[in-house]
Amino acid sequence: MNTILIVDDEYVIADILGFALEDEGFLVEKASNGLKALEALKEKRVQLVITDYMMPLLNGEELVRSMREDPALSDLPVILMSGAQANQGCPDLFAAVFDKPFDMDCMIAKVRELLDT
């Protein structure tokens, strides 16, 4: 079973997305910022990360750049979800970019595509 890490400091969004993915049969882990996400990635086997851009401590871009420097995480697919226009500066870092609010069916379809399920 595939595990997805959701990284977002907005708990409501993380919960709604988490419930939707769990309903689709995925295991879900959550982190409230990029630093906690890096800690979780050291402890848990994850097949996909979905991250917000604007977060305290370590934003989505900084998180992905840190992941790409770690050989164990360098190929892990990451979906960016953001209401910020800042995501336009680094789309090559992400497997997909979704503007908030996003269509849940489209998000789930992209997750399935990336995980080949």
PDB file of C-alpha atoms in Angstrom:
ATOM      1  CA  MET A   1       0.000   0.000   0.000  1.00  0.00           C
ATOM      2  CA  ASN A   2       1.331   3.439  -0.952  1.00  0.00           C
ATOM      3  CA  THR A   3       1.978   6.026   1.738  1.00  0.00           C
ATOM      4  CA  ILE A   4       1.605   9.730   1.015  1.00  0.00           C
ATOM      5  CA  LEU A   5       3.037  12.507   3.163  1.00  0.00           C
ATOM      6  CA  ILE A   6       0.914  15.675   3.222  1.00  0.00           C
ATOM      7  CA  VAL A   7       2.825  18.774   4.311  1.00  0.00           C
ATOM      8  CA  ASP A   8       0.676  21.803   5.104  1.00  0.00           C
ATOM      9  CA  ASP A   9       0.404  24.200   8.028  1.00  0.00           C
ATOM     10  CA  GLU A  10      -3.325  24.584   7.335  1.00  0.00           C
ATOM     11  CA  TYR A  11      -4.749  21.608   9.231  1.00  0.00           C
ATOM     12  CA  VAL A  12      -8.156  21.781   7.562  1.00  0.00           C
ATOM     13  CA  ILE A  13      -6.654  21.370   4.097  1.00  0.00           C
ATOM     14  CA  ALA A  14      -4.344  18.572   5.254  1.00  0.00           C
ATOM     15  CA  ASP A  15      -7.269  16.775   6.901  1.00  0.00           C
ATOM     16  CA  ILE A  16      -9.638  17.094   3.940  1.00  0.00           C
ATOM     17  CA  LEU A  17      -6.977  15.924   1.476  1.00  0.00           C
ATOM     18  CA  GLY A  18      -5.920  13.169   3.859  1.00  0.00           C
ATOM     19  CA  PHE A  19      -9.465  11.848   4.250  1.00  0.00           C
ATOM     20  CA  ALA A  20      -9.997  11.879   0.480  1.00  0.00           C
ATOM     21  CA  LEU A  21      -6.760   9.949  -0.136  1.00  0.00           C
ATOM     22  CA  GLU A  22      -7.529   7.465   2.643  1.00  0.00           C
ATOM     23  CA  ASP A  23     -10.950   6.882   1.047  1.00  0.00           C
ATOM     24  CA  GLU A  24      -9.056   5.972  -2.133  1.00  0.00           C
ATOM     25  CA  GLY A  25      -7.014   3.359  -0.247  1.00  0.00           C
ATOM     26  CA  PHE A  26      -3.797   5.269   0.459  1.00  0.00           C
ATOM     27  CA  LEU A  27      -2.036   5.518   3.790  1.00  0.00           C
ATOM     28  CA  VAL A  28      -1.525   9.127   4.837  1.00  0.00           C
ATOM     29  CA  GLU A  29       1.053  10.777   7.068  1.00  0.00           C
ATOM     30  CA  LYS A  30       0.995  14.502   7.842  1.00  0.00           C
ATOM     31  CA  ALA A  31       3.521  17.166   8.756  1.00  0.00           C
ATOM     32  CA  SER A  32       2.800  20.809   9.537  1.00  0.00           C
ATOM     33  CA  ASN A  33       5.972  22.255   7.988  1.00  0.00           C
ATOM     34  CA  GLY A  34       9.007  21.361   5.907  1.00  0.00           C
ATOM     35  CA  LEU A  35      11.280  20.585   8.861  1.00  0.00           C
ATOM     36  CA  LYS A  36       8.767  18.132  10.308  1.00  0.00           C
ATOM     37  CA  ALA A  37       8.375  16.632   6.842  1.00  0.00           C
ATOM     38  CA  LEU A  38      12.116  15.965   6.590  1.00  0.00           C
ATOM     39  CA  GLU A  39      11.995  14.281  10.013  1.00  0.00           C
ATOM     40  CA  ALA A  40       9.027  12.144   8.930  1.00  0.00           C
ATOM     41  CA  LEU A  41      10.791  11.159   5.694  1.00  0.00           C
ATOM     42  CA  LYS A  42      13.724   9.810   7.738  1.00  0.00           C
ATOM     43  CA  GLU A  43      11.390   7.666   9.856  1.00  0.00           C
ATOM     44  CA  LYS A  44       8.763   6.464   7.384  1.00  0.00           C
ATOM     45  CA  ARG A  45       8.748   4.910   3.953  1.00  0.00           C
ATOM     46  CA  VAL A  46       6.781   7.269   1.713  1.00  0.00           C
ATOM     47  CA  GLN A  47       6.040   6.982  -2.012  1.00  0.00           C
ATOM     48  CA  LEU A  48       4.768  10.530  -2.634  1.00  0.00           C
ATOM     49  CA  VAL A  49       4.842  13.949  -0.970  1.00  0.00           C
ATOM     50  CA  ILE A  50       2.142  16.596  -1.393  1.00  0.00           C
ATOM     51  CA  THR A  51       3.289  19.927   0.000  1.00  0.00           C
ATOM     52  CA  ASP A  52       2.071  23.455   0.408  1.00  0.00           C
ATOM     53  CA  TYR A  53       4.395  26.261  -0.626  1.00  0.00           C
ATOM     54  CA  MET A  54       3.913  28.898   2.077  1.00  0.00           C
ATOM     55  CA  MET A  55       4.795  27.377   5.469  1.00  0.00           C
ATOM     56  CA  PRO A  56       6.832  28.427   8.488  1.00  0.00           C
ATOM     57  CA  LEU A  57      10.375  27.145   9.105  1.00  0.00           C
ATOM     58  CA  LEU A  58      10.896  25.559   5.691  1.00  0.00           C
ATOM     59  CA  ASN A  59       8.651  26.290   2.707  1.00  0.00           C
ATOM     60  CA  GLY A  60       7.703  23.850  -0.035  1.00  0.00           C
ATOM     61  CA  GLU A  61      10.527  24.828  -2.359  1.00  0.00           C
ATOM     62  CA  GLU A  62      13.122  24.589   0.419  1.00  0.00           C
ATOM     63  CA  LEU A  63      11.713  21.203   1.408  1.00  0.00           C
ATOM     64  CA  VAL A  64      12.045  19.825  -2.120  1.00  0.00           C
ATOM     65  CA  ARG A  65      15.534  21.263  -2.567  1.00  0.00           C
ATOM     66  CA  SER A  66      16.583  19.526   0.679  1.00  0.00           C
ATOM     67  CA  MET A  67      15.018  16.282  -0.538  1.00  0.00           C
ATOM     68  CA  ARG A  68      16.855  16.473  -3.876  1.00  0.00           C
ATOM     69  CA  GLU A  69      20.192  16.765  -2.027  1.00  0.00           C
ATOM     70  CA  ASP A  70      19.513  13.510  -0.149  1.00  0.00           C
ATOM     71  CA  PRO A  71      20.227  10.438  -2.328  1.00  0.00           C
ATOM     72  CA  ALA A  72      17.508   8.466  -0.530  1.00  0.00           C
ATOM     73  CA  LEU A  73      14.881  11.105  -1.353  1.00  0.00           C
ATOM     74  CA  SER A  74      16.153  12.583  -4.601  1.00  0.00           C
ATOM     75  CA  ASP A  75      13.706  10.694  -6.852  1.00  0.00           C
ATOM     76  CA  LEU A  76      10.652  10.889  -4.592  1.00  0.00           C
ATOM     77  CA  PRO A  77       7.810  12.585  -6.516  1.00  0.00           C
ATOM     78  CA  VAL A  78       6.451  15.787  -4.989  1.00  0.00           C
ATOM     79  CA  ILE A  79       3.201  17.583  -5.789  1.00  0.00           C
ATOM     80  CA  LEU A  80       3.044  21.268  -4.918  1.00  0.00           C
ATOM     81  CA  MET A  81      -0.267  22.788  -3.873  1.00  0.00           C
ATOM     82  CA  SER A  82      -0.302  26.498  -3.292  1.00  0.00           C
ATOM     83  CA  GLY A  83      -2.356  29.631  -3.294  1.00  0.00           C
ATOM     84  CA  ALA A  84       0.859  31.613  -3.702  1.00  0.00           C
ATOM     85  CA  GLN A  85       2.151  32.660  -7.068  1.00  0.00           C
ATOM     86  CA  ALA A  86       5.661  31.850  -5.848  1.00  0.00           C
ATOM     87  CA  ASN A  87       5.295  28.345  -7.225  1.00  0.00           C
ATOM     88  CA  GLN A  88       5.817  29.658 -10.754  1.00  0.00           C
ATOM     89  CA  GLY A  89       9.550  30.097 -10.167  1.00  0.00           C
ATOM     90  CA  CYS A  90      10.496  26.422  -9.770  1.00  0.00           C
ATOM     91  CA  PRO A  91       8.019  24.103 -11.536  1.00  0.00           C
ATOM     92  CA  ASP A  92      10.821  21.733 -12.600  1.00  0.00           C
ATOM     93  CA  LEU A  93      11.270  20.669  -8.959  1.00  0.00           C
ATOM     94  CA  PHE A  94       7.764  19.236  -8.777  1.00  0.00           C
ATOM     95  CA  ALA A  95       5.975  16.354 -10.470  1.00  0.00           C
ATOM     96  CA  ALA A  96       2.827  18.509 -10.575  1.00  0.00           C
ATOM     97  CA  VAL A  97       1.624  21.899  -9.381  1.00  0.00           C
ATOM     98  CA  PHE A  98      -1.927  22.559  -8.181  1.00  0.00           C
ATOM     99  CA  ASP A  99      -3.240  26.026  -7.363  1.00  0.00           C
ATOM    100  CA  LYS A 100      -5.454  26.230  -4.276  1.00  0.00           C
ATOM    101  CA  PRO A 101      -8.306  25.682  -4.291  1.00  0.00           C
ATOM    102  CA  PHE A 102      -7.829  22.561  -6.379  1.00  0.00           C
ATOM    103  CA  ASP A 103     -10.226  19.978  -7.750  1.00  0.00           C
ATOM    104  CA  MET A 104     -10.002  16.892  -5.522  1.00  0.00           C
ATOM    105  CA  ASP A 105     -10.752  14.492  -8.384  1.00  0.00           C
ATOM    106  CA  CYS A 106      -7.902  15.979 -10.426  1.00  0.00           C
ATOM    107  CA  MET A 107      -5.554  15.690  -7.444  1.00  0.00           C
ATOM    108  CA  ILE A 108      -6.467  12.045  -6.878  1.00  0.00           C
ATOM    109  CA  ALA A 109      -6.057  11.301 -10.583  1.00  0.00           C
ATOM    110  CA  LYS A 110      -2.564  12.845 -10.546  1.00  0.00           C
ATOM    111  CA  VAL A 111      -1.650  10.874  -7.401  1.00  0.00           C
ATOM    112  CA  ARG A 112      -2.783   7.650  -9.077  1.00  0.00           C
ATOM    113  CA  GLU A 113      -0.819   8.539 -12.222  1.00  0.00           C
ATOM    114  CA  LEU A 114       2.373   9.259 -10.281  1.00  0.00           C
ATOM    115  CA  LEU A 115       2.030   6.112  -8.189  1.00  0.00           C
ATOM    116  CA  ASP A 116       0.920   4.072 -11.188  1.00  0.00           C
ATOM    117  CA  THR A 117      -2.149   2.656  -9.386  1.00  0.00           C
TER     118      THR A 117
END
